[in-house]
Coordinates of C-alpha atoms and ligand atoms in Angstrom, one line a residue:
M39 CA -42.3 34.5 29.2
S40 CA -41.7 37.0 26.3
F41 CA -42.7 36.5 22.6
D42 CA -43.2 38.5 19.6
F43 CA -46.7 39.7 18.7
Q44 CA -48.5 42.6 17.0
V45 CA -52.1 43.6 18.0
K46 CA -53.8 47.1 18.2
D47 CA -53.8 47.5 22.1
L48 CA -53.2 45.0 24.9
A49 CA -55.3 47.1 27.1
L50 CA -58.3 45.7 25.4
A51 CA -57.5 42.2 26.8
E52 CA -60.0 42.4 29.7
A53 CA -62.9 43.3 27.5
G54 CA -61.9 40.4 25.2
R55 CA -61.5 38.0 28.1
H56 CA -65.1 38.7 29.2
Q57 CA -66.3 38.0 25.7
I58 CA -64.3 34.8 25.3
R59 CA -65.7 33.6 28.6
L60 CA -69.2 34.0 27.4
A61 CA -68.4 32.5 23.9
E62 CA -67.1 29.5 25.8
H63 CA -70.5 28.8 27.2
E64 CA -72.0 28.9 23.6
M65 CA -69.2 26.6 22.2
P66 CA -70.0 23.3 23.8
G67 CA -68.1 21.2 21.1
L68 CA -64.8 23.0 21.7
M69 CA -65.3 22.7 25.5
A70 CA -66.2 19.1 25.3
L71 CA -63.0 18.3 23.2
R72 CA -60.9 20.1 25.8
A73 CA -62.5 17.9 28.5
E74 CA -62.0 14.7 26.5
Y75 CA -58.5 15.3 25.2
G76 CA -56.9 17.8 27.7
A77 CA -55.1 15.2 29.7
A78 CA -53.9 13.1 26.7
Q79 CA -52.4 16.3 25.0
P80 CA -52.6 14.8 21.4
L81 CA -51.3 18.1 19.9
K82 CA -48.1 18.2 22.1
G83 CA -45.3 18.9 19.6
A84 CA -47.8 20.5 17.0
R85 CA -46.6 24.1 15.9
I86 CA -49.6 25.5 14.3
A87 CA -49.5 28.5 12.1
G88 CA -53.2 29.7 12.1
S89 CA -54.6 32.1 9.5
L90 CA -58.2 32.6 10.2
H91 CA -60.5 35.6 11.2
M92 CA -59.1 36.7 14.7
T93 CA -62.5 37.0 16.4
V94 CA -63.7 35.9 19.8
Q95 CA -64.8 32.6 18.6
T96 CA -61.4 32.0 17.0
A97 CA -59.9 32.8 20.4
V98 CA -61.7 30.0 21.9
L99 CA -60.4 27.7 19.1
I100 CA -56.9 28.9 19.7
E101 CA -57.0 28.4 23.5
T102 CA -58.5 24.8 22.6
L103 CA -55.6 24.0 20.5
V104 CA -53.2 25.2 23.3
A105 CA -55.3 23.1 26.0
L106 CA -54.6 20.1 23.7
G107 CA -50.8 20.7 23.9
A108 CA -50.1 22.8 20.7
Q109 CA -47.9 25.8 20.4
V110 CA -49.7 28.4 18.0
R111 CA -48.9 31.5 16.1
W112 CA -52.1 33.4 14.6
A113 CA -53.0 35.9 11.9
S114 CA -56.3 37.0 10.5
C115 CA -57.3 35.9 7.0
N116 CA -58.8 39.3 6.2
I117 CA -57.7 42.9 6.7
F118 CA -60.9 43.9 8.4
S119 CA -62.0 40.9 10.3
T120 CA -60.0 41.1 13.4
Q121 CA -61.7 41.9 16.7
D122 CA -59.0 43.9 18.6
E123 CA -60.1 42.9 22.0
A124 CA -60.0 39.3 21.3
A125 CA -56.7 39.4 19.7
A126 CA -55.3 41.3 22.8
A127 CA -56.9 38.7 25.2
V128 CA -55.4 35.9 23.3
V129 CA -51.8 37.5 23.5
V130 CA -52.3 38.2 27.3
G131 CA -53.7 34.6 27.8
P132 CA -56.0 33.4 30.6
A133 CA -53.3 33.4 33.1
G134 CA -51.1 36.5 31.9
T135 CA -51.2 40.1 32.6
I136 CA -50.7 43.0 30.2
E137 CA -47.2 43.5 31.7
N138 CA -46.5 39.8 31.3
P139 CA -48.4 38.3 28.5
Q140 CA -48.6 34.5 28.7
G141 CA -50.7 33.6 25.7
V142 CA -50.2 33.1 22.0
P143 CA -48.3 35.4 19.5
V144 CA -51.0 37.1 17.4
F145 CA -50.3 39.1 14.4
A146 CA -53.6 40.9 13.6
W147 CA -55.5 44.1 14.0
K148 CA -58.8 45.5 12.4
G149 CA -57.8 47.6 9.4
E150 CA -54.5 46.2 8.2
S151 CA -53.0 47.5 5.1
L152 CA -52.4 44.9 2.3
P153 CA -48.5 44.9 2.9
E154 CA -49.2 44.5 6.7
Y155 CA -51.6 41.7 6.0
W156 CA -49.0 39.7 4.1
E157 CA -46.3 40.6 6.7
C158 CA -48.6 39.2 9.4
T159 CA -49.1 35.9 7.3
D160 CA -45.3 35.6 7.0
A161 CA -45.0 36.1 10.6
I162 CA -47.2 33.1 11.6
L163 CA -44.8 31.0 9.5
T164 CA -41.6 32.5 10.8
W165 CA -41.1 30.8 14.2
P166 CA -38.4 31.9 16.4
G167 CA -35.5 29.4 16.8
A168 CA -34.6 26.6 14.3
E169 CA -38.0 24.8 14.1
G170 CA -40.6 26.2 11.8
P171 CA -44.4 25.4 12.0
N172 CA -45.4 21.7 11.4
M173 CA -49.1 22.4 10.8
I174 CA -51.2 25.0 9.1
L175 CA -54.7 25.9 9.9
D176 CA -56.0 28.1 7.0
D177 CA -59.1 30.0 6.0
G178 CA -59.1 30.8 2.4
G179 CA -55.8 29.4 1.6
D180 CA -53.5 32.4 2.0
A181 CA -50.9 30.9 4.4
T182 CA -50.9 27.7 2.2
M183 CA -50.4 29.8 -0.9
L184 CA -47.6 31.7 0.6
V185 CA -45.7 28.5 1.4
H186 CA -46.5 27.0 -2.2
K187 CA -45.7 30.1 -4.2
G188 CA -42.7 30.8 -2.1
R189 CA -41.2 27.5 -2.7
E190 CA -42.1 27.5 -6.5
W191 CA -40.5 30.9 -6.9
E192 CA -37.5 29.9 -4.7
A193 CA -37.0 26.9 -7.1
A194 CA -37.3 29.2 -10.1
G195 CA -34.6 31.4 -8.7
Q196 CA -36.9 34.5 -8.8
V197 CA -40.3 36.0 -8.1
P198 CA -41.9 36.7 -11.4
P199 CA -42.1 40.6 -12.0
T200 CA -45.2 42.2 -11.3
D201 CA -47.3 42.8 -14.3
E202 CA -50.4 44.8 -15.4
Q203 CA -52.6 41.7 -15.0
D204 CA -51.8 41.4 -11.3
S205 CA -54.3 42.6 -8.8
E206 CA -53.1 45.0 -6.4
E207 CA -53.1 42.3 -3.7
F208 CA -51.1 39.9 -5.9
G209 CA -48.5 42.6 -6.5
V210 CA -48.2 43.2 -2.7
F211 CA -47.9 39.4 -2.3
K212 CA -45.1 39.1 -4.8
A213 CA -43.2 42.0 -3.1
L214 CA -43.5 40.1 0.3
V215 CA -42.2 36.9 -1.2
R216 CA -39.3 38.9 -2.8
T217 CA -38.4 40.4 0.5
T218 CA -38.5 37.0 2.4
L219 CA -36.2 35.3 -0.2
A220 CA -33.8 38.3 0.0
Q221 CA -33.4 37.7 3.7
D222 CA -33.4 33.8 3.5
P223 CA -33.1 32.2 0.1
Q224 CA -34.2 28.7 1.2
K225 CA -36.9 29.8 3.7
W226 CA -40.0 28.3 1.7
T227 CA -38.3 24.9 1.0
R228 CA -37.4 24.6 4.6
I229 CA -40.7 25.5 5.8
S230 CA -42.6 23.5 3.4
E231 CA -40.6 20.4 4.3
G232 CA -41.4 20.7 8.0
I233 CA -45.2 21.0 7.4
K234 CA -47.2 17.8 8.0
G235 CA -50.5 19.1 6.7
V236 CA -53.1 21.8 6.6
T237 CA -56.7 21.9 7.7
E238 CA -58.7 24.3 5.5
E239 CA -61.8 26.1 6.7
T240 CA -63.7 27.5 3.8
T241 CA -65.1 26.7 0.2
T242 CA -62.7 29.1 -1.6
G243 CA -59.6 27.7 0.2
V244 CA -60.7 24.1 -0.4
H245 CA -61.1 25.0 -4.2
R246 CA -57.5 26.1 -4.3
L247 CA -56.4 23.0 -2.5
Y248 CA -58.1 20.6 -5.0
Q249 CA -56.5 22.5 -7.8
L250 CA -53.2 22.2 -6.3
A251 CA -53.7 18.4 -5.8
E252 CA -55.1 17.9 -9.4
A253 CA -51.9 19.6 -10.8
G254 CA -49.7 17.4 -8.7
E255 CA -48.4 20.4 -6.8
L256 CA -49.8 20.1 -3.4
L257 CA -46.8 19.9 -0.9
F258 CA -48.5 18.3 1.9
P259 CA -51.8 16.5 2.9
A260 CA -54.9 18.6 3.5
I261 CA -58.2 18.0 5.4
N262 CA -61.1 19.8 3.8
V263 CA -62.9 21.0 7.0
N264 CA -65.4 23.0 4.8
D265 CA -67.2 19.9 3.7
S266 CA -67.7 18.4 6.9
V267 CA -71.6 18.4 7.0
T268 CA -71.5 20.1 10.3
K269 CA -69.4 22.8 8.8
S270 CA -70.7 24.0 5.4
K271 CA -74.3 23.0 6.1
F272 CA -74.3 25.0 9.3
D273 CA -71.7 27.8 9.4
N274 CA -72.0 28.7 5.6
K275 CA -75.8 28.7 5.8
Y276 CA -77.0 29.5 9.4
G277 CA -74.0 31.4 10.2
C278 CA -74.5 33.7 7.2
R279 CA -78.3 33.8 8.0
H280 CA -77.4 35.5 11.1
S281 CA -74.4 37.5 10.2
L282 CA -75.5 39.0 6.9
I283 CA -78.2 41.0 8.5
D284 CA -75.9 41.8 11.4
G285 CA -73.4 43.5 9.0
L286 CA -76.1 45.2 7.0
N287 CA -77.8 46.7 10.1
R288 CA -74.6 47.8 11.8
A289 CA -73.3 49.3 8.5
T290 CA -76.4 51.1 7.3
D291 CA -79.3 50.4 9.7
V292 CA -81.6 50.6 6.5
L293 CA -85.0 49.0 6.8
I294 CA -84.8 45.7 4.8
G295 CA -88.6 44.9 4.8
G296 CA -90.2 45.7 1.5
K297 CA -86.9 46.3 -0.4
V298 CA -85.7 44.4 -3.4
A299 CA -82.5 42.3 -2.5
V300 CA -80.6 40.4 -5.1
V301 CA -78.4 37.5 -3.9
A302 CA -75.8 36.3 -6.3
G303 CA -75.2 32.5 -5.7
Y304 CA -77.5 30.0 -4.1
G305 CA -75.0 27.7 -2.7
D306 CA -74.8 27.2 1.2
V307 CA -73.9 30.9 1.9
G308 CA -76.4 32.3 -0.5
K309 CA -79.3 30.0 0.9
G310 CA -78.6 31.4 4.4
C311 CA -78.5 35.0 3.0
A312 CA -81.6 34.7 0.9
E313 CA -83.5 33.2 3.9
S314 CA -82.5 36.0 6.2
L315 CA -83.4 38.8 3.9
R316 CA -86.7 37.2 3.2
G317 CA -87.2 36.9 7.0
Q318 CA -86.8 40.7 7.2
G319 CA -89.5 41.1 4.6
A320 CA -87.3 41.7 1.6
R321 CA -88.4 40.6 -1.9
V322 CA -85.4 38.4 -2.8
I323 CA -84.1 37.7 -6.3
V324 CA -81.4 35.1 -6.8
T325 CA -79.0 34.9 -9.6
E326 CA -77.3 31.4 -10.4
I327 CA -75.1 29.7 -13.0
D328 CA -75.9 26.1 -11.7
P329 CA -79.3 24.8 -12.9
I330 CA -79.6 22.7 -9.8
C331 CA -79.2 25.7 -7.4
A332 CA -81.3 27.7 -9.6
L333 CA -84.0 25.2 -9.4
Q334 CA -83.7 25.0 -5.6
A335 CA -84.0 28.8 -5.4
A336 CA -87.0 28.8 -7.6
M337 CA -88.8 26.0 -5.6
D338 CA -87.8 27.8 -2.3
G339 CA -90.1 30.6 -3.8
Y340 CA -87.5 33.0 -5.0
Q341 CA -87.4 34.8 -8.4
V342 CA -84.4 33.6 -10.4
A343 CA -83.0 36.1 -12.8
R344 CA -79.8 37.6 -14.4
M345 CA -78.0 40.3 -12.8
D346 CA -78.1 42.4 -15.9
D347 CA -81.8 42.3 -15.9
V348 CA -82.6 43.0 -12.3
I349 CA -79.7 45.2 -11.2
G350 CA -81.8 48.4 -11.7
Q351 CA -84.5 47.2 -9.3
A352 CA -82.2 46.2 -6.5
D353 CA -82.0 48.2 -3.2
I354 CA -79.4 45.6 -1.8
V355 CA -77.0 43.4 -3.8
I356 CA -75.2 40.7 -1.9
T357 CA -72.6 38.4 -3.7
A358 CA -72.1 34.9 -2.3
T359 CA -70.4 33.0 -5.2
G360 CA -66.7 32.5 -4.7
C361 CA -66.4 33.7 -8.3
F362 CA -65.1 37.0 -9.6
D363 CA -66.5 39.9 -11.4
V364 CA -70.2 39.0 -10.5
V365 CA -71.0 42.6 -9.8
T366 CA -69.3 44.8 -12.4
A367 CA -68.7 48.6 -12.6
E368 CA -71.4 48.8 -15.2
H369 CA -73.8 47.0 -12.9
M370 CA -72.9 49.5 -10.2
Q371 CA -73.6 52.4 -12.4
A372 CA -77.0 51.0 -13.3
M373 CA -78.0 50.7 -9.7
K374 CA -80.6 52.8 -8.0
N375 CA -79.5 55.8 -6.1
K376 CA -78.3 54.9 -2.6
A377 CA -78.5 51.2 -3.2
I378 CA -76.2 49.0 -1.1
V379 CA -73.7 46.5 -2.5
A380 CA -71.8 44.1 -0.3
N381 CA -69.9 40.8 -0.7
I382 CA -70.1 37.9 1.8
G383 CA -67.9 35.5 -0.3
H384 CA -64.3 34.9 0.8
F385 CA -62.4 37.2 -1.6
D386 CA -62.9 40.8 -2.6
N387 CA -63.0 40.2 -6.4
E388 CA -66.7 39.2 -6.6
I389 CA -67.4 43.0 -6.9
D390 CA -65.1 44.8 -9.3
M391 CA -63.9 47.5 -6.9
A392 CA -60.9 48.4 -9.1
G393 CA -63.3 49.0 -12.1
L394 CA -65.6 51.1 -9.9
G395 CA -62.6 53.3 -8.9
R396 CA -62.0 54.0 -12.6
V397 CA -65.5 55.2 -13.4
D398 CA -65.2 58.8 -14.9
G399 CA -65.8 61.5 -12.3
I400 CA -66.5 59.0 -9.5
T401 CA -65.8 60.1 -5.8
K402 CA -65.6 58.1 -2.6
T403 CA -66.9 59.4 0.8
E404 CA -66.2 57.5 4.0
I405 CA -69.5 57.4 5.9
K406 CA -67.7 55.5 8.8
P407 CA -65.0 52.8 8.6
Q408 CA -66.0 50.0 6.2
V409 CA -68.9 51.9 4.8
H410 CA -68.3 54.2 1.7
E411 CA -70.6 56.2 -0.6
W412 CA -69.4 56.2 -4.1
T413 CA -70.9 59.1 -6.0
F414 CA -71.1 59.1 -9.9
A415 CA -70.7 62.2 -12.0
D416 CA -74.6 62.6 -12.2
G417 CA -74.9 63.0 -8.5
T418 CA -76.3 59.6 -7.6
S419 CA -74.5 57.3 -5.4
I420 CA -74.3 53.8 -4.1
I421 CA -73.0 52.4 -0.6
V422 CA -70.3 49.8 -0.7
L423 CA -69.6 47.8 2.5
S424 CA -66.2 46.7 3.6
E425 CA -64.6 47.9 0.3
G426 CA -66.0 44.8 -1.3
R427 CA -64.5 42.4 1.3
L428 CA -66.5 40.0 3.2
M429 CA -68.9 42.3 5.0
N430 CA -70.2 40.0 7.7
L431 CA -66.7 40.1 9.4
G432 CA -65.9 43.6 8.1
N433 CA -69.0 45.5 9.2
A434 CA -70.1 43.0 12.0
T435 CA -68.4 40.3 14.1
G436 CA -68.9 37.3 11.8
H437 CA -70.9 34.3 12.8
P438 CA -72.0 33.6 16.5
S439 CA -70.3 31.2 18.8
F440 CA -72.6 28.3 18.7
V441 CA -72.3 27.8 14.9
M442 CA -68.6 28.4 15.0
S443 CA -68.3 25.7 17.7
N444 CA -69.4 23.2 15.0
S445 CA -66.8 24.5 12.5
F446 CA -64.0 24.8 14.9
S447 CA -64.7 21.3 16.6
N448 CA -64.1 19.9 13.1
Q449 CA -60.9 22.1 12.8
T450 CA -59.7 20.7 16.1
I451 CA -60.4 17.2 15.2
A452 CA -58.8 17.7 11.9
Q453 CA -55.7 19.0 13.4
M454 CA -55.5 16.1 15.8
E455 CA -56.0 13.5 12.9
L456 CA -53.5 15.0 10.5
F457 CA -50.8 15.8 13.2
A458 CA -51.0 12.2 14.4
H459 CA -51.4 10.4 11.0
P460 CA -50.0 12.6 8.2
D461 CA -48.9 9.4 6.4
A462 CA -52.5 8.2 6.1
Y463 CA -53.5 11.2 3.9
V464 CA -51.4 10.3 0.8
D465 CA -52.5 8.5 -2.3
E466 CA -50.9 5.1 -3.7
H467 CA -48.0 7.0 -5.2
G468 CA -47.3 8.8 -2.0
K469 CA -48.7 12.2 -3.2
P470 CA -50.5 14.2 -0.7
T471 CA -54.3 14.3 -1.0
V472 CA -57.2 16.5 0.1
T473 CA -59.7 14.6 2.3
T474 CA -62.7 15.2 4.4
L475 CA -63.2 13.9 7.9
P476 CA -65.0 10.5 8.2
K477 CA -68.6 10.7 8.8
H478 CA -68.6 9.2 12.4
L479 CA -66.6 12.4 13.4
D480 CA -69.0 14.6 11.6
E481 CA -71.8 12.9 13.5
K482 CA -69.8 13.4 16.7
V483 CA -69.5 17.0 16.3
A484 CA -73.3 17.3 15.8
R485 CA -73.8 15.2 18.8
L486 CA -71.7 17.5 21.0
H487 CA -74.1 20.3 20.2
L488 CA -77.5 18.7 20.7
D489 CA -77.7 18.9 24.4
A490 CA -77.2 22.6 24.6
L491 CA -80.3 23.1 22.4
G492 CA -82.4 20.5 24.5
A493 CA -82.6 18.3 21.5
E494 CA -83.4 14.7 22.5
L495 CA -82.1 12.2 20.0
T496 CA -84.0 9.0 19.1
E497 CA -81.9 5.9 19.6
L498 CA -82.2 3.1 16.9
R499 CA -83.0 -0.4 18.4
K500 CA -80.7 -3.2 17.2
D501 CA -83.3 -4.7 14.9
Q502 CA -84.1 -1.3 13.3
A503 CA -80.4 -0.7 12.7
E504 CA -80.2 -4.1 11.0
Y505 CA -83.2 -3.3 8.8
L506 CA -81.5 0.0 7.9
G507 CA -78.2 -1.6 7.4
V508 CA -76.4 0.7 9.8
D509 CA -74.7 0.4 13.2
V510 CA -76.9 1.5 16.2
A511 CA -73.9 3.9 16.9
G512 CA -73.7 5.3 13.3
P513 CA -72.6 6.4 10.9
F514 CA -76.4 6.7 9.9
K515 CA -75.8 7.8 6.2
P516 CA -73.9 6.5 3.3
E517 CA -71.1 8.8 2.0
H518 CA -73.2 9.9 -1.0
Y519 CA -76.0 11.2 1.1
R520 CA -76.4 14.9 0.7
Y521 CA -78.2 16.2 3.7
Ligands
NAI28 P1 -71.1 27.2 -2.9 O1 -70.1 26.6 -3.9 O2 -71.9 26.3 -2.1 O3 -72.0 28.3 -3.5 C1 -71.6 29.2 -4.4 C2 -72.7 29.3 -5.5 O4 -72.5 30.4 -6.4 C3 -72.8 28.1 -6.3 O5 -74.1 27.5 -6.3 C4 -72.5 28.5 -7.7 O6 -73.1 27.9 -8.7 C5 -72.8 30.0 -7.8 N1 -72.0 30.8 -8.6 C6 -70.8 30.7 -9.0 N2 -70.5 31.7 -9.9 C7 -71.6 32.5 -10.1 C8 -71.9 33.7 -10.8 N3 -71.1 34.2 -11.6 N4 -73.3 34.1 -10.7 C9 -74.1 33.5 -10.0 N5 -73.8 32.4 -9.2 C10 -72.7 31.9 -9.2 O7 -70.1 28.0 -2.0 P2 -70.5 28.6 -0.5 O8 -70.1 27.6 0.6 O9 -71.8 29.0 -0.6 O10 -69.4 29.7 -0.4 C11 -69.6 31.0 -1.2 C12 -68.3 31.8 -0.7 O11 -68.5 32.2 0.6 C13 -67.0 31.3 -0.8 O12 -66.1 32.3 -1.2 C14 -66.8 30.8 0.5 O13 -65.4 30.6 1.0 C15 -67.4 32.1 1.3 N6 -67.8 31.8 2.8 C16 -67.9 32.9 3.5 C17 -68.3 32.9 4.8 C18 -68.5 34.2 5.5 O14 -68.6 34.1 6.6 N7 -68.5 35.2 5.0 C19 -68.6 31.5 5.4 C20 -68.5 30.4 4.5 C21 -68.2 30.5 3.3

């Protein structure tokens, strides 16, 4: 078998395979889905274009999708988040060799340039032969955006010229679409018509999908994986509780105890971040725009303040909002000497890196990859992690396997569901919708992870179930319950 792929070095495959083997042990949900559905091959005929951080945990997801019958092409959804050994191992495959790879075409390496990033995203959507992908598995919505914008601009007859308002990334994105349309003028119409649906991993990507659906522009149905309870209340919270600290330690090894840490945003990610910083002994200050989340933070014992008022006290500033311009160039100039600033939200616009680069007399020194010291004209400096991109994947290896097993079990179930029943995910006018998985599947994902933690679940008696008005087998909560 031969196929196209682009990774750093296939010689890393053995190291990657060892890590995948250990991760499988920590991913009981995915392994249970392989055991349950492997024989039935529910994803036979699925051609999945996946855009999600190419880590060891993602390798177990990819190989689960393959075990269920899918063909897959994969790219990372961030230029810094690939673990090169995992990418190599997925290409080689469990049964392949470096000389004769038998796995999955992966287009991802740590430290892609922006043009390379978009070329990789294009590569997962560009299948050899006549048939394109029929499913997207997305994280942050970049693959979905490429199909939508590609088709929109194709219909308009041109890609709008790059203007001053465009971020560097959007300029690069436009250039990529221009190139694809020059090579194949109907590419994005053809690809979008072949796609049955997308399953989306994260808050920011889901936000984009709801915006498209509200505007009536969503081209195919979507399952919102992020808002499965067993995703956002676990990965976003407990995952970040683990990987924020991991990123800070690997990047700087600065002692966190006793320091002042500001966390912007007290949603699921911010809650996990604040808890982990407090666990290390930091004095944590939270900034919020939502009174409910601000009150939660206050009642959890954190000071709630405005960034402008506390930026000068902070030793560590973490953004976790999914918003833009949360830390401005002015904020960074007001920070303490050698303070650390990092973002754990999906996109790099939470910290105004472009504005920082324009500060008079500023210089940038690479301490090591993804750790930079920015020195101001007065000689003081700040440390910026992963150039403002999500630091838990840029400076560390993202969330650990066990929590990702929950997220990726939801992904796998969502792919099976949407591939089998795309017509069920449209509204009464036939317009594609964005939907979360039903609660019994959410509960199933949780159930698949209890044994591994030695948790013994209490079973309802029939009369108790009747008293509560639920079925003994669940679902146990109404849709409006918030956990
Ligand atoms: P969320 O919506 O639960 O929380 C975000 C919070 O930020 C909200 O409470 C909101 O009110 C607040 N906020 C918005 N603008 C603000 C501003 N200007 N200043 C202060 N607070 C502000 O979203 P969630 O799930 O916590 O995700 C946050 C970001 O992290 C998203 O971009 C998401 O895609 C990303 N994410 C990253 C992960 C990682 O591994 N790095 C994992 C999961 C999500």
